[in-house]
Amino acid sequence: MKILVINTGSSSIKYKLFHLPQEREISSGIVERIGEAGSKISFSMESVNGNIIEDTVEEDFEDHRSGLKKIAEILFRKEYQLLNSPEDIQAVGHRVVHGGETFQEPVIIDNKVVQQIEKLIPLAPLHNPPNLEGIRVAREVFPSASQVAVFDTAFHQSLPPYAYHYAIPSSFHKEHGIRVYGMHGTSHQYVAQQAAKYLKKDVETVNFITIHLGNGCSMTAISNGKSVDTSMGFSPLSGLMMGTRSGDIDPAVVFYMGNQMNMSLEEINQLLNKKSGLKGLTGSNDLRDIIKWQEKGDETASLVLDMYIYRIKKYIGAYYAALGKLDAIVFTAGVGENSPLIREKACQGLEALGIQVDKDKNQQHKSGVAASRIREIQADDSLVKIMVVPTNEELSIAQQTYQVLDK
Ligand code: ADP
């Protein structure tokens, strides 16, 4: 079955085309700057003779509809011999950021599901509207395909009530849905399943702390395959320090900024979401820059790295306590997969908890094909395994789409 996975942002559409159950990726690409000057599509695919075709085409994409139509046009080009007609795509899997308390698992999209996702817009005003637009357009462009929604929040719906309630009057939860939801669920779930498979264990018998360090960063405590706590909360703003988000901050800072500094709510929102974290502190949200500056003796960079690492370490301690027993710590995403420094420092000093990195194993496979494989990096006498597991949210969405339709 050919499954197209779509991740629609406010001005972009990322796509990947898979063949399931073989899990073969056939093509991938991104339409960027939709509705802005300089919009373009970049894509790659395997040609009939096995060569990789890569191209970028600059074109005016005034809306998501024109972007998705272009993706379809490229996938159906005769010269690539990938697909013959829109019917060749049997399903479209959509990444939907917020499923609220309504969606605990992926669903086949019908008009009722669209209405339910619309109702959740207040919880994710920046993300659910473009996700919905992607669904609407995909239903038009691929009318014969089943459309499936896979939610970023769904995996965390297993949090126990004592972990997901905030200590504010319960009417805020009941009437307005204010509680912990957590994000990056698809990635945490995927790497946990992959790690369990690698360890030859049933995921429902093992406890993990999964650490997703990309531009957005989050950690999850996973008990017997279920998320029991996670560092993002009502929104992606809480928890770890991130590329541009502050992570945990005393909410009184917000009142101070408003009352004493006359900042508007929107200015504070922009500050904490877009101009904080690594970017706000150093000017760059690329951790590689900050590591480079620190190596050259830059004191700010050194402090910022310490802050970034300390936050991760605190959550390891917290989640170890929440789980009681820990089988493995799993690092994933851009930083987690590629930065030996962050992995080593985040686990440093935790030997008494049975957590110890092997420096050599941690340094191996920094790049190349081997870097995309699952590997263990703990010392021989570390009681807890420490693993690097590449995430693949799109493949996970394709797998979940396939499973829903297979039922
Ligand atoms: P996104 O959340 O956008 O999907 P990624 O998972 O691709 O993000 O991660 C992006 C981050 O990964 C960037 O901050 C980048 O600096 C970081 N990164 C990539 N490679 C390395 C590396 N070798 N060392 C440190 N950080 C890295």
XYZ file of C-alpha atoms in Angstrom, residues 160-358:
199
model
C -2.183 9.482 35.259
C -4.467 12.272 36.576
C -1.970 13.288 39.277
C 0.557 14.009 36.512
C -1.699 15.804 34.047
C -3.660 18.093 36.409
C -2.376 21.560 37.224
C -2.933 22.750 40.793
C -5.548 25.338 39.827
C -9.328 25.085 40.357
C -10.680 22.085 38.461
C -13.172 24.232 36.517
C -10.243 25.404 34.361
C -9.744 21.828 33.289
C -13.416 20.907 32.996
C -14.571 24.026 31.182
C -11.479 25.071 29.268
C -9.391 21.909 28.911
C -6.414 23.397 30.768
C -4.150 20.452 31.718
C -0.912 18.784 30.629
C -1.174 17.303 27.117
C 2.449 16.888 26.047
C 3.770 16.882 22.482
C 6.219 14.925 20.277
C 4.162 11.836 21.182
C 4.736 10.182 17.818
C 8.495 10.449 18.244
C 8.596 9.274 21.882
C 6.372 6.308 21.079
C 8.352 5.408 17.958
C 11.803 5.456 19.590
C 10.492 3.505 22.583
C 9.144 0.805 20.267
C 12.382 0.770 18.277
C 14.514 0.562 21.422
C 12.408 -2.304 22.819
C 12.640 -4.163 19.519
C 16.419 -3.687 19.479
C 16.662 -5.015 23.051
C 14.410 -7.931 22.057
C 11.885 -6.991 24.730
C 8.180 -6.444 24.599
C 7.723 -2.657 24.878
C 4.989 -3.339 27.449
C 7.542 -4.789 29.876
C 10.187 -2.061 29.888
C 10.652 1.412 31.366
C 12.373 4.152 29.408
C 13.205 7.820 29.631
C 13.083 9.136 26.070
C 14.858 12.419 25.334
C 13.861 14.180 22.095
C 16.305 17.031 21.457
C 15.557 18.820 18.197
C 14.610 22.444 17.760
C 11.786 21.620 20.134
C 12.919 19.488 23.071
C 10.967 17.190 25.354
C 11.408 14.204 27.642
C 8.995 11.425 28.483
C 8.840 8.833 31.258
C 7.554 5.605 29.737
C 6.355 2.811 31.976
C 5.603 -0.541 30.335
C 5.159 1.150 26.973
C 2.886 3.929 28.255
C 3.700 7.600 28.689
C 3.343 8.435 32.398
C 4.893 11.910 32.418
C 6.257 14.340 29.881
C 8.023 17.680 30.021
C 5.881 19.661 27.594
C 2.567 20.604 29.117
C -0.514 22.521 28.056
C 1.624 23.727 25.151
C 5.114 22.977 23.818
C 6.486 25.854 25.916
C 7.260 24.035 29.148
C 10.068 21.724 30.207
C 13.512 21.696 28.631
C 15.362 24.660 27.187
C 14.831 24.620 23.422
C 15.998 26.252 20.196
C 13.792 29.309 20.613
C 11.545 28.459 23.621
C 12.389 29.164 27.234
C 11.033 25.922 28.658
C 10.080 25.987 32.359
C 9.798 29.490 33.780
C 8.046 30.838 36.870
C 4.654 32.157 35.614
C 5.166 35.220 37.846
C 7.769 36.386 35.324
C 4.891 36.840 32.866
C 2.991 39.103 35.314
C 6.159 41.070 35.967
C 6.776 41.600 32.254
C 3.178 42.714 31.810
C 2.783 44.856 34.910
C 6.255 46.338 35.370
C 7.562 46.335 31.815
C 4.301 47.067 29.997
C 4.799 44.208 27.600
C 1.643 42.997 25.878
C 0.546 39.364 26.126
C 1.443 38.929 22.471
C 4.941 40.341 23.031
C 5.491 37.978 25.945
C 4.147 35.081 23.869
C 6.606 35.918 21.066
C 9.454 36.354 23.534
C 8.994 33.009 25.290
C 8.215 30.998 22.156
C 10.393 32.568 19.462
C 13.085 34.706 21.069
C 14.193 32.660 24.064
C 16.045 29.394 24.602
C 19.345 28.985 22.745
C 18.423 31.749 20.288
C 17.472 34.295 22.922
C 20.609 33.659 24.943
C 23.187 33.444 22.149
C 21.634 34.659 18.882
C 21.677 31.151 17.342
C 19.251 28.281 17.793
C 21.738 25.878 16.196
C 23.454 23.982 18.976
C 26.457 23.337 16.717
C 27.222 27.078 16.741
C 27.060 27.205 20.499
C 29.337 24.179 20.937
C 31.817 25.792 18.502
C 31.786 29.091 20.422
C 32.231 27.295 23.717
C 35.258 25.448 22.332
C 36.752 28.840 21.449
C 36.341 29.956 25.054
C 33.118 31.984 24.796
C 31.770 32.259 28.348
C 28.157 32.878 27.365
C 28.146 29.784 25.164
C 29.628 27.782 28.007
C 26.942 28.957 30.451
C 24.159 28.274 27.941
C 25.385 24.722 27.341
C 25.514 24.155 31.096
C 21.921 25.411 31.406
C 20.718 23.223 28.528
C 22.385 20.114 29.956
C 21.394 20.771 33.577
C 17.705 20.897 32.640
C 17.959 17.493 30.921
C 19.766 16.019 33.923
C 17.106 17.319 36.337
C 14.374 15.641 34.298
C 16.334 12.368 34.178
C 16.344 12.418 37.981
C 12.663 13.330 38.180
C 11.573 10.670 35.719
C 13.771 8.005 37.277
C 11.918 8.696 40.521
C 8.562 8.610 38.715
C 9.379 5.246 37.120
C 11.126 3.555 40.058
C 12.859 1.128 37.721
C 14.647 2.255 34.574
C 15.774 -0.010 31.713
C 17.122 2.571 29.278
C 17.619 6.228 28.520
C 16.985 6.904 24.837
C 18.401 9.944 23.035
C 16.838 11.036 19.751
C 16.324 13.875 17.187
C 18.921 16.294 15.765
C 20.874 16.943 18.967
C 20.154 13.615 20.677
C 21.313 11.600 17.662
C 24.302 13.731 16.732
C 25.848 15.305 19.802
C 28.098 13.046 21.907
C 28.883 16.069 24.093
C 25.278 16.629 25.181
C 24.683 12.907 25.780
C 27.832 12.574 27.868
C 27.260 15.673 29.963
C 23.563 14.992 30.546
C 24.480 11.630 32.100
C 27.605 12.834 33.921
C 27.589 12.363 37.677
C 24.694 9.913 37.607
C 26.842 6.824 38.257
C 25.201 6.357 41.657
C 21.905 5.918 39.783
C 23.455 3.206 37.622
C 23.795 5.543 34.628
C 27.215 5.659 32.985
C 28.183 6.534 29.419
C 31.098 4.799 27.662
